[in-house]
Short mmCIF file of C-alpha atoms in Angstrom, two decimals:
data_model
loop_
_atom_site.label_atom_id
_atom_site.label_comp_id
_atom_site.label_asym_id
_atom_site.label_seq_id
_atom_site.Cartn_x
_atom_site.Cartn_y
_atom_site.Cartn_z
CA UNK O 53 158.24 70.30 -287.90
CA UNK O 54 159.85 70.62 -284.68
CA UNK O 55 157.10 68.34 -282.44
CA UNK O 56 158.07 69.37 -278.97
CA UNK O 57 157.28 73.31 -279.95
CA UNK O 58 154.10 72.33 -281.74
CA UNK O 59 152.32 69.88 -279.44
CA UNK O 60 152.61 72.59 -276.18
CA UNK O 61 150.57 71.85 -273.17
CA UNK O 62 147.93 74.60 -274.87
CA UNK O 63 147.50 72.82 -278.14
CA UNK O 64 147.04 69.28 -276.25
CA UNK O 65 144.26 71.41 -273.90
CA UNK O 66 142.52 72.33 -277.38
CA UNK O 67 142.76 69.09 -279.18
CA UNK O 68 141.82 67.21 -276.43
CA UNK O 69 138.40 70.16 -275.77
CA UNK O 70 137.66 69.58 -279.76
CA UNK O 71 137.43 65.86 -279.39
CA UNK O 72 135.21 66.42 -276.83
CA UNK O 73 133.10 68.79 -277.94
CA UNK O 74 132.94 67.18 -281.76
CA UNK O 75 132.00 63.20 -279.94
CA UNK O 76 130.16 64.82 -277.79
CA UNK O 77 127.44 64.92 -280.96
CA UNK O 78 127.07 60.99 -281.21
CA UNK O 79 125.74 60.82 -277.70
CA UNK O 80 123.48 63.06 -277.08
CA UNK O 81 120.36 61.34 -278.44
CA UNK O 82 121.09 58.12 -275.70
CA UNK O 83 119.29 59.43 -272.37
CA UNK O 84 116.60 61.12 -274.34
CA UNK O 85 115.19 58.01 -276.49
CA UNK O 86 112.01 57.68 -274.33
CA UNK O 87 111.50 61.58 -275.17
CA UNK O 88 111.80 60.88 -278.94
CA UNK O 89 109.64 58.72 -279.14
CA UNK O 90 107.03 60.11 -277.11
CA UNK O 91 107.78 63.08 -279.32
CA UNK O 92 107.40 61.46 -282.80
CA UNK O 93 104.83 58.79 -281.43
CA UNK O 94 106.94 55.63 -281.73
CA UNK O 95 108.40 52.69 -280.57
CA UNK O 96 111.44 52.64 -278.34
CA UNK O 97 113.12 49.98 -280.74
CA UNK O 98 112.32 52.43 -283.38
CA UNK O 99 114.52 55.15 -281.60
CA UNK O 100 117.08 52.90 -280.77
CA UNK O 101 117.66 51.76 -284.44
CA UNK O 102 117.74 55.35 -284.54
CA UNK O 103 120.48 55.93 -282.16
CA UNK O 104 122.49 52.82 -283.82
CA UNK O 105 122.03 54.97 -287.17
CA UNK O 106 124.33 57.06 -285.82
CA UNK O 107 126.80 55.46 -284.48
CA UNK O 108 126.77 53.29 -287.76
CA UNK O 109 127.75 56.67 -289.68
CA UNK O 110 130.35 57.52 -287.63
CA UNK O 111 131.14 53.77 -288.40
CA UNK O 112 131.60 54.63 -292.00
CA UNK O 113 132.99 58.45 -292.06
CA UNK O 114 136.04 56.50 -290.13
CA UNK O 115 136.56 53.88 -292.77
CA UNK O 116 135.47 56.38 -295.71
CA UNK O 117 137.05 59.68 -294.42
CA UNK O 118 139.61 59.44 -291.83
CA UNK O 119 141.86 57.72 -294.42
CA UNK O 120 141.27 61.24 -295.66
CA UNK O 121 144.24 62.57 -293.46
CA UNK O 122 146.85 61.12 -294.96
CA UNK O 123 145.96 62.47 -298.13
CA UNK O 124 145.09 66.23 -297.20
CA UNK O 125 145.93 68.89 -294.86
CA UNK O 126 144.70 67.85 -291.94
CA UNK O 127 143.82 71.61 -290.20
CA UNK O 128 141.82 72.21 -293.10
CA UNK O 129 140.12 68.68 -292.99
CA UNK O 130 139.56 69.15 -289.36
CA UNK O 131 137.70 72.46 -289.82
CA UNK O 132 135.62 71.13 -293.09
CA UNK O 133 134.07 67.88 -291.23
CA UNK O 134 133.36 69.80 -288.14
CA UNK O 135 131.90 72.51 -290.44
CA UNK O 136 129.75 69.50 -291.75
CA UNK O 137 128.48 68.02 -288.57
CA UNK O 138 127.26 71.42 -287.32
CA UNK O 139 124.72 71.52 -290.34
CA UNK O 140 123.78 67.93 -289.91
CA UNK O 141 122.76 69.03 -285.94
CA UNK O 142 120.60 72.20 -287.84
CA UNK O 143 118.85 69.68 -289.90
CA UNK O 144 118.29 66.99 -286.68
CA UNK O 145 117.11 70.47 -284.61
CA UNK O 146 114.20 70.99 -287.37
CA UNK O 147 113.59 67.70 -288.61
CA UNK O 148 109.67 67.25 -288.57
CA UNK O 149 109.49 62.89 -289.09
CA UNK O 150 110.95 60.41 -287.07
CA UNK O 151 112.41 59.91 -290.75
CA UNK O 152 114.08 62.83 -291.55
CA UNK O 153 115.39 62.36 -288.02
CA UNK O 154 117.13 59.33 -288.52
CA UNK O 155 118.62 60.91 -291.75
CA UNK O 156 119.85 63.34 -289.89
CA UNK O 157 121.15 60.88 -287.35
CA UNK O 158 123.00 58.99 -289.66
CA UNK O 159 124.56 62.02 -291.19
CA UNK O 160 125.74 63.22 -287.80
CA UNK O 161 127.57 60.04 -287.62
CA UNK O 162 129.02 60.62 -291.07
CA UNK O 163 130.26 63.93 -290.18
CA UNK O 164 131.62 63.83 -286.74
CA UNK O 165 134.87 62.47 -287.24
CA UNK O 166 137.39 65.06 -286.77
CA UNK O 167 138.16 63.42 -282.93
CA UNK O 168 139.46 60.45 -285.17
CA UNK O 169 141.52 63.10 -287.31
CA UNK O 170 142.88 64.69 -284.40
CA UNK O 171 144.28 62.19 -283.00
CA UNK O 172 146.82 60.51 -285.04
CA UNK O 173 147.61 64.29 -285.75
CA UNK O 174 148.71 64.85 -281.96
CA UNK O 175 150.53 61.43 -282.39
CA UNK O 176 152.17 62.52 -284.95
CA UNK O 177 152.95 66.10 -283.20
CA UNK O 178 154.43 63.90 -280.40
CA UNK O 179 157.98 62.85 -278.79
CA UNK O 180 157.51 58.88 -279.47
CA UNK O 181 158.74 58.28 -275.63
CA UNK O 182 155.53 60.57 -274.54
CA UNK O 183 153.44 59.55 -277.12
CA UNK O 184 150.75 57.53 -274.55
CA UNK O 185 150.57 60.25 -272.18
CA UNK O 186 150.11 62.89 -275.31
CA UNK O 187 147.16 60.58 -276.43
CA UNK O 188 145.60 59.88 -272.65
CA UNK O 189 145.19 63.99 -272.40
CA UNK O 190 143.41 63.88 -275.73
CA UNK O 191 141.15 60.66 -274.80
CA UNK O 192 140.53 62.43 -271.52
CA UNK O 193 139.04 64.58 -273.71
CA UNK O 194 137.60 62.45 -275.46
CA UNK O 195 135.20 60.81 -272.84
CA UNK O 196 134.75 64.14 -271.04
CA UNK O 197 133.13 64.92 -274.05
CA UNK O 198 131.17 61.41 -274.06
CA UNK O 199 129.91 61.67 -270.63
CA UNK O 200 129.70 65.55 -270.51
CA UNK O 201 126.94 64.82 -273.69
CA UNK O 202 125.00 62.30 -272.02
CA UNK O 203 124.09 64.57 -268.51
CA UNK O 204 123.50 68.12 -270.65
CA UNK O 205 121.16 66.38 -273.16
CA UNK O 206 119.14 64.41 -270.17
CA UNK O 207 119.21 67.85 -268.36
CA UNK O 208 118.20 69.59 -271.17
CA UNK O 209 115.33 67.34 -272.04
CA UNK O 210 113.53 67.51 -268.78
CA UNK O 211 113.49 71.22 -268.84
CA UNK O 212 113.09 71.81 -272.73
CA UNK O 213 111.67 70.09 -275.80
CA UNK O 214 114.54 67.55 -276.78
CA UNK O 215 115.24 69.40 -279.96
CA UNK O 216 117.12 71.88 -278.46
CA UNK O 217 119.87 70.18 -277.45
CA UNK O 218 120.93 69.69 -280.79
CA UNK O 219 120.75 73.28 -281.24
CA UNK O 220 122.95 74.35 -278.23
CA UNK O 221 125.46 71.27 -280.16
CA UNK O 222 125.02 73.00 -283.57
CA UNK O 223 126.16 76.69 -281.53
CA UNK O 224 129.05 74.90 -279.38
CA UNK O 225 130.45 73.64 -282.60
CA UNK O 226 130.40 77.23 -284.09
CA UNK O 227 132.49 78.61 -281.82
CA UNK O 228 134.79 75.46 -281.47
CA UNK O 229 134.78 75.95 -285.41
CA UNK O 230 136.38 79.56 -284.85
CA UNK O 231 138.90 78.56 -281.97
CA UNK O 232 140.13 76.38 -284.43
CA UNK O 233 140.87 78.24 -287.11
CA UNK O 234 142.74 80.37 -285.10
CA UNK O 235 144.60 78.12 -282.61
CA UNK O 236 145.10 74.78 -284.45
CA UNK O 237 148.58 73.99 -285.45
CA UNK O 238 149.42 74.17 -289.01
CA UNK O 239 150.24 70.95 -290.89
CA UNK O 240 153.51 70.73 -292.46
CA UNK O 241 153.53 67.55 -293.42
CA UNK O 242 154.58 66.89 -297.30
CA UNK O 243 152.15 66.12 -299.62
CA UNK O 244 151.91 62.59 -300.50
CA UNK O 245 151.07 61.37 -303.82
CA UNK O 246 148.75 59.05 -303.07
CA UNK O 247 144.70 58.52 -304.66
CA UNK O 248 141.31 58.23 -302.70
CA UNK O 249 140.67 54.66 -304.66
CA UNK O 250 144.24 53.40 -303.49
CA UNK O 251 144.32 54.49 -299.94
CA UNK O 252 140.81 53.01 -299.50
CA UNK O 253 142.02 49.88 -301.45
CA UNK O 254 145.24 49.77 -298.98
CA UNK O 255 142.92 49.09 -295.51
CA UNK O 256 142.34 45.98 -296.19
CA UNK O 257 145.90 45.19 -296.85
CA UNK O 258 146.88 46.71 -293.81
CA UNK O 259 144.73 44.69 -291.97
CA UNK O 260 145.69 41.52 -293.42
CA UNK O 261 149.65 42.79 -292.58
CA UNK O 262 149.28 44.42 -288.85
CA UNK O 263 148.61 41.66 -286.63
CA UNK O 264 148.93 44.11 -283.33
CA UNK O 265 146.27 46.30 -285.46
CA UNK O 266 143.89 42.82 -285.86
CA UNK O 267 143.94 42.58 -282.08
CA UNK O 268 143.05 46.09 -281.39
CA UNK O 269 140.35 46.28 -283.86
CA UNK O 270 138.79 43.20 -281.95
CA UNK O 271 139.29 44.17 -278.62
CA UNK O 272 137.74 48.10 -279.04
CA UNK O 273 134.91 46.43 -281.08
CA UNK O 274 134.02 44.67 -277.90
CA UNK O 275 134.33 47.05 -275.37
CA UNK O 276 132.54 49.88 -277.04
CA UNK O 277 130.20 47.25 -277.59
CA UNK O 278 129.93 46.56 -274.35
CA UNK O 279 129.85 50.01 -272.71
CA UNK O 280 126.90 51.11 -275.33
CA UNK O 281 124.96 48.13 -274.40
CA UNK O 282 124.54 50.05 -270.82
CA UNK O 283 124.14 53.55 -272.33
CA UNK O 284 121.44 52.46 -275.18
CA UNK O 285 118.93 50.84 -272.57
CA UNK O 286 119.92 52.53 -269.26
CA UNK O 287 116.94 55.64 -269.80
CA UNK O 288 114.62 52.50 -270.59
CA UNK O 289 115.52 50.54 -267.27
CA UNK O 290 115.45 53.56 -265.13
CA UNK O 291 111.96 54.51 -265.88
CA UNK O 292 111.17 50.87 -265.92
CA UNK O 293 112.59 49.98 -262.21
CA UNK O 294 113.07 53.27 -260.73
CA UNK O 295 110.55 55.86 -262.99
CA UNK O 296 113.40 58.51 -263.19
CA UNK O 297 113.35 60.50 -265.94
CA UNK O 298 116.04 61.70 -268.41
CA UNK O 299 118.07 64.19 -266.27
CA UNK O 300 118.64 61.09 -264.12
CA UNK O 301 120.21 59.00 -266.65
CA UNK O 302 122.13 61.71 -267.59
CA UNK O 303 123.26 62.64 -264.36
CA UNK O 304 124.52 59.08 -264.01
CA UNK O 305 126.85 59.67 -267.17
CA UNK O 306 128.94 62.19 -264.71
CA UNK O 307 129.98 59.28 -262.87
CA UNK O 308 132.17 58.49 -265.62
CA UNK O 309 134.79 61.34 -264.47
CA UNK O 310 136.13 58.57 -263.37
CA UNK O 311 137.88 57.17 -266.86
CA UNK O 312 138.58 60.67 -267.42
CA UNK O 313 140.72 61.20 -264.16
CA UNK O 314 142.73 58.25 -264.42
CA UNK O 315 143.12 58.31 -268.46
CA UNK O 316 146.47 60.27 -268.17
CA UNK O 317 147.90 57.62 -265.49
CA UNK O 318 146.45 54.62 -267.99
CA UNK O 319 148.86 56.60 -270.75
CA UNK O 320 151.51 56.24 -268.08
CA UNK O 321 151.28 52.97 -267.59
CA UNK O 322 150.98 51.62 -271.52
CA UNK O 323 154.45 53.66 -271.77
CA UNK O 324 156.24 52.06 -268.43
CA UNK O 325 154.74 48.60 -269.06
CA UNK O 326 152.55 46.70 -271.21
CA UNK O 327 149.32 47.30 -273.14
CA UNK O 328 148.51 44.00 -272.86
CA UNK O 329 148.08 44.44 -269.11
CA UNK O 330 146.21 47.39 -269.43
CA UNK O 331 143.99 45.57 -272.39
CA UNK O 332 143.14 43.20 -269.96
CA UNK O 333 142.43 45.56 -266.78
CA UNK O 334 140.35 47.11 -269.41
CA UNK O 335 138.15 43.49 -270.05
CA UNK O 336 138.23 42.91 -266.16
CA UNK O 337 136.54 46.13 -265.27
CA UNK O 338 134.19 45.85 -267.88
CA UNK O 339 132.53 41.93 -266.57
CA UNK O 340 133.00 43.13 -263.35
CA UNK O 341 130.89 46.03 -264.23
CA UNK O 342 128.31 43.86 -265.74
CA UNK O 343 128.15 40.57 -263.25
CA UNK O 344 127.55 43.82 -261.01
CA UNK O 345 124.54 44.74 -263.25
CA UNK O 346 122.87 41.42 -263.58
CA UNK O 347 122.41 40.51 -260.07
CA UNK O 348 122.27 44.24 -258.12
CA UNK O 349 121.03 46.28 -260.38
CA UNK O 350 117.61 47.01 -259.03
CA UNK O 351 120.30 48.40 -256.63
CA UNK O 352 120.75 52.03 -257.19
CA UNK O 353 124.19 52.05 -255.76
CA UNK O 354 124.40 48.99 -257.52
CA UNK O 355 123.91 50.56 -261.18
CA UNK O 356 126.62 53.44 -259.67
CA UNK O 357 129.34 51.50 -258.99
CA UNK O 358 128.99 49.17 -262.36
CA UNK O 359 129.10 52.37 -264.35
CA UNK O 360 132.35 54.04 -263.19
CA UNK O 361 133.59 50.31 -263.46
CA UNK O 362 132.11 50.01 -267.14
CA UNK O 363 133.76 53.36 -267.85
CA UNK O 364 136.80 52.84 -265.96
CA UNK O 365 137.26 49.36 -268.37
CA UNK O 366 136.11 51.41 -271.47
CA UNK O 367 139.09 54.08 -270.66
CA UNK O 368 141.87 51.03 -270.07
CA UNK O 369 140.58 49.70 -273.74
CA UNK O 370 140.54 52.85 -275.50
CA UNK O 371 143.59 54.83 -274.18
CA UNK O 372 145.70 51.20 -274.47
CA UNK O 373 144.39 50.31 -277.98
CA UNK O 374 144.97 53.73 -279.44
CA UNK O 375 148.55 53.70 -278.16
CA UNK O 376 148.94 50.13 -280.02
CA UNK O 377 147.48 51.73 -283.25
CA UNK O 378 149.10 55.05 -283.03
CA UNK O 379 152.97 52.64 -282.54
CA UNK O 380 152.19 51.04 -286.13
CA UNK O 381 153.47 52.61 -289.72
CA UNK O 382 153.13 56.43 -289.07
CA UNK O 383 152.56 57.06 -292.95
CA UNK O 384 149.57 55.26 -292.59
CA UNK O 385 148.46 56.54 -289.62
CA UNK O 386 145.24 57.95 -290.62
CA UNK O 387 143.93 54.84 -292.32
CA UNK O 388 145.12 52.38 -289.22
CA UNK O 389 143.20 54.70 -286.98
CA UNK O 390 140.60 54.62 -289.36
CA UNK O 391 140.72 50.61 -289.43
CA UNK O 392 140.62 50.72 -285.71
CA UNK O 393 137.91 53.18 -284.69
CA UNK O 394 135.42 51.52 -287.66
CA UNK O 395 135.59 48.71 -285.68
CA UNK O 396 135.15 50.00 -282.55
CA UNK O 397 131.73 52.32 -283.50
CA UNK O 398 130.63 49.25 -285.34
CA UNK O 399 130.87 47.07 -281.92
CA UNK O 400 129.13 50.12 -280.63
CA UNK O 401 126.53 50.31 -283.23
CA UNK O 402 125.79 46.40 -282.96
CA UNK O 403 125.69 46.96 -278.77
CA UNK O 404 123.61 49.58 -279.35
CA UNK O 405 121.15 47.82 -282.08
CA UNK O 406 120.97 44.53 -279.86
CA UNK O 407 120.73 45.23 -276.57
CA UNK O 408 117.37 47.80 -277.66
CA UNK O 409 116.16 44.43 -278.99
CA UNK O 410 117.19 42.66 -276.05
CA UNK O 411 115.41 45.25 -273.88
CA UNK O 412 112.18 44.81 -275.91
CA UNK O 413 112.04 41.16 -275.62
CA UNK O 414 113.95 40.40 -272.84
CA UNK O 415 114.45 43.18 -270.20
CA UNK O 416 117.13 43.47 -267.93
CA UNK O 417 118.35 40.16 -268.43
CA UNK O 418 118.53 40.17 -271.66
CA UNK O 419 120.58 42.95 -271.61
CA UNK O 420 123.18 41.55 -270.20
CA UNK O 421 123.23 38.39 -271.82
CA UNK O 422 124.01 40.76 -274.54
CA UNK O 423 127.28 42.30 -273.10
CA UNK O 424 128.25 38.89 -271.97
CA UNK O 425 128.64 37.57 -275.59
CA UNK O 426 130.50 40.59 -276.53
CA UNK O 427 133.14 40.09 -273.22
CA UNK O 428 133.26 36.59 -274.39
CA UNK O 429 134.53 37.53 -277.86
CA UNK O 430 136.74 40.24 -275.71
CA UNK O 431 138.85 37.61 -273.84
CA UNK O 432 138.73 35.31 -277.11
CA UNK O 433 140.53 37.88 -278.92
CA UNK O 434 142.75 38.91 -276.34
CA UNK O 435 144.56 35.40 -275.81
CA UNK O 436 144.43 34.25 -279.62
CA UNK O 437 145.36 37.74 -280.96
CA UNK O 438 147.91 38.66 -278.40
CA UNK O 439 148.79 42.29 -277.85
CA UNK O 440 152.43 43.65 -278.08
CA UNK O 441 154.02 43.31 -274.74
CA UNK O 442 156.00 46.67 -275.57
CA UNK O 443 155.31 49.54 -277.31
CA UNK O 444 158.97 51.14 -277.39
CA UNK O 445 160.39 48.23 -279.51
CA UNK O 446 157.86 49.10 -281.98
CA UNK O 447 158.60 52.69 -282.37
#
């Protein structure tokens, strides 16, 4: 496959739209948690284990099916789990029980993991001495997608019953579902002879053997951690401190245009310098963003400026640690991407899990406390597990 007439700037534009559209399904449940469980008639921890249910699936459809692309074909593997994930949306549109809900929750987690298909494919697609700007279009994506999610569902939801916006998801991912069948590029790739049982066997193994991947794997766990500690309790604290409703904490999610702006120049930079240096902007941005939090955030400009800090620090992490990944053993591609991103939605799933409890117990502070432990872990890892100081050696 000749890369440079395959990965065009069109195909990039549609692989980095489908990662944002497909992620775009974990997130939209975070600004309308006080509507759900007004709406099913419980507890905001309830909702929020809820919420974690989802990003725990997507925690397991990375380590369970991602490994998947370096198995199959992945256009056809792309097109089957997106398939998937627009039925699990159907089923969280109708779902009648909190219950039911959190089935369908968990199964939208499962499903949505194409973005995490798509993007060793687009690695692979590119020139190795372009590969971190190829991968900072699609992670622009990416977080469009994330942020994008967060204001349409807490628009939605103050102008419509909150069910809906899983049906608008369920219709965008139709037509994404078509595009892609059409546009997609083809994979050429040989088959490999290799088994389900053995690949999943193999992670651990790889783990054990790719010290750069051990970093990584700490590192995003943290700061997705981190950022979902803000984005699982931020509806809560606004109605709390301020009594805004959802389309304000969704509004706030458009300040993270931010991390998608300057995600191309962060793929820049890993390829010039060092992703170590970017690891560690990333970490920087990220306390800043919360020390910023804990003492003016009954500031309004306060909470402003922490967020396009907090996503500003998540970009640096995820754009810098995908580049490491994406550098390793391109045979095994899939499965170190897969290694990587379970980590990274389980940090998310834990943020999201704890700092609900936090919330419940402990408020605003408590909140915090919780992203502190997880940027203390962040810096731990990041000077015991160090970070390649180049990427182009190890291409």
């Amino acid at each position: 496959m000749n890369s440079e007439k395959e990965l065009s700037g069109k195909t990039v534009l549609l692989m980095a739209i489908a990662a944002g559209v497909i992620v775009a399904n974990l997130n939209y449940i975070q600004p309308i948690e006080g509507l759900i469980a007004a709406s099913f008639q419980v507890s905001k921890a309830t909702v929020g284990v809820v919420a974690m249910l989802t990003q725990l699936g997507y925690a397991f459809g990375l380590l369970l099916i991602v490994p998947l692309g370096d198995i199959f074909n992945r256009y056809h593997l792309i097109q089957v789990m997106s398939a998937l994930s627009i039925i699990a949306l159907l089923v969280a549109f109708w779902a009648p029980t909190v219950t039911i809900f959190g089935i369908a929750s968990l199964l939208i987690g499962i499903t949505s993991v194409a973005p995490q298909i798509i993007i060793p494919y687009a690695a692979s697609l590119a020139p190795a001495l372009h590969q971190g700007k190829v991968l900072g279009n699609v992670l622009s994506g990416l977080l469009t997608g994330i942020l994008l999610s967060r204001s349409v569902s807490g628009l939605l939801g103050s102008v419509m019953r909150w069910q809906y916006v899983y049906l608008i998801a369920a219709a965008a991912g139709i037509i994404l579902l078509l595009i892609l069948h059409r546009y997609l590029p083809r994979d050429l790739r040989a088959q490999q002879d290799l088994r389900y049982g053995r690949v999943l066997g193999s992670l651990p193994r790889l783990l054990r053997q790719e010290k750069y991947l051990q970093g990584a794997a700490i590192n995003g766990f943290c700061l997705f951690g981190v950022s979902n500690v803000l984005w699982s309790t931020l509806a809560f604290y606004l109605a709390d401190q301020y009594h805004f409703g959802s389309n304000v904490a969704g509004l706030l999610g458009l300040l993270g245009i931010t991390g998608v702006l300057f995600a191309s120049v962060i793929g820049r930079l890993v390829d010039r310098y060092s992703p170590r240096i970017t690891i560690g902007l990333g970490i920087t941005f990220s306390a800043v963003a919360f020390l910023i939090f804990a003492s003016l955030g009954h500031f309004f400009i306060g909470l402003m400026v922490g967020i396009v800090l907090l996503d500003l620090g998540t970009q640096f992490g995820q754009v810098s640690n995908q580049a490491i990944v994406q550098s390793l053993n391109r045979e095994a591609s899939s499965r170190n991407n897969s290694i990587f991103m379970f980590s990274y939605f389980l940090g998310g799933a834990l943020g999201t899990w704890f700092s609900t409890l936090a919330w419940s117990h402990f408020g605003w502070t408590g909140v915090c406390s919780v992203a502190a432990l997880f940027l203390v872990i962040a810096v731990l890892g990041h000077f015991i597990l160090r970070e390649p100081k180049q990427l182009r050696s190890m291409q």
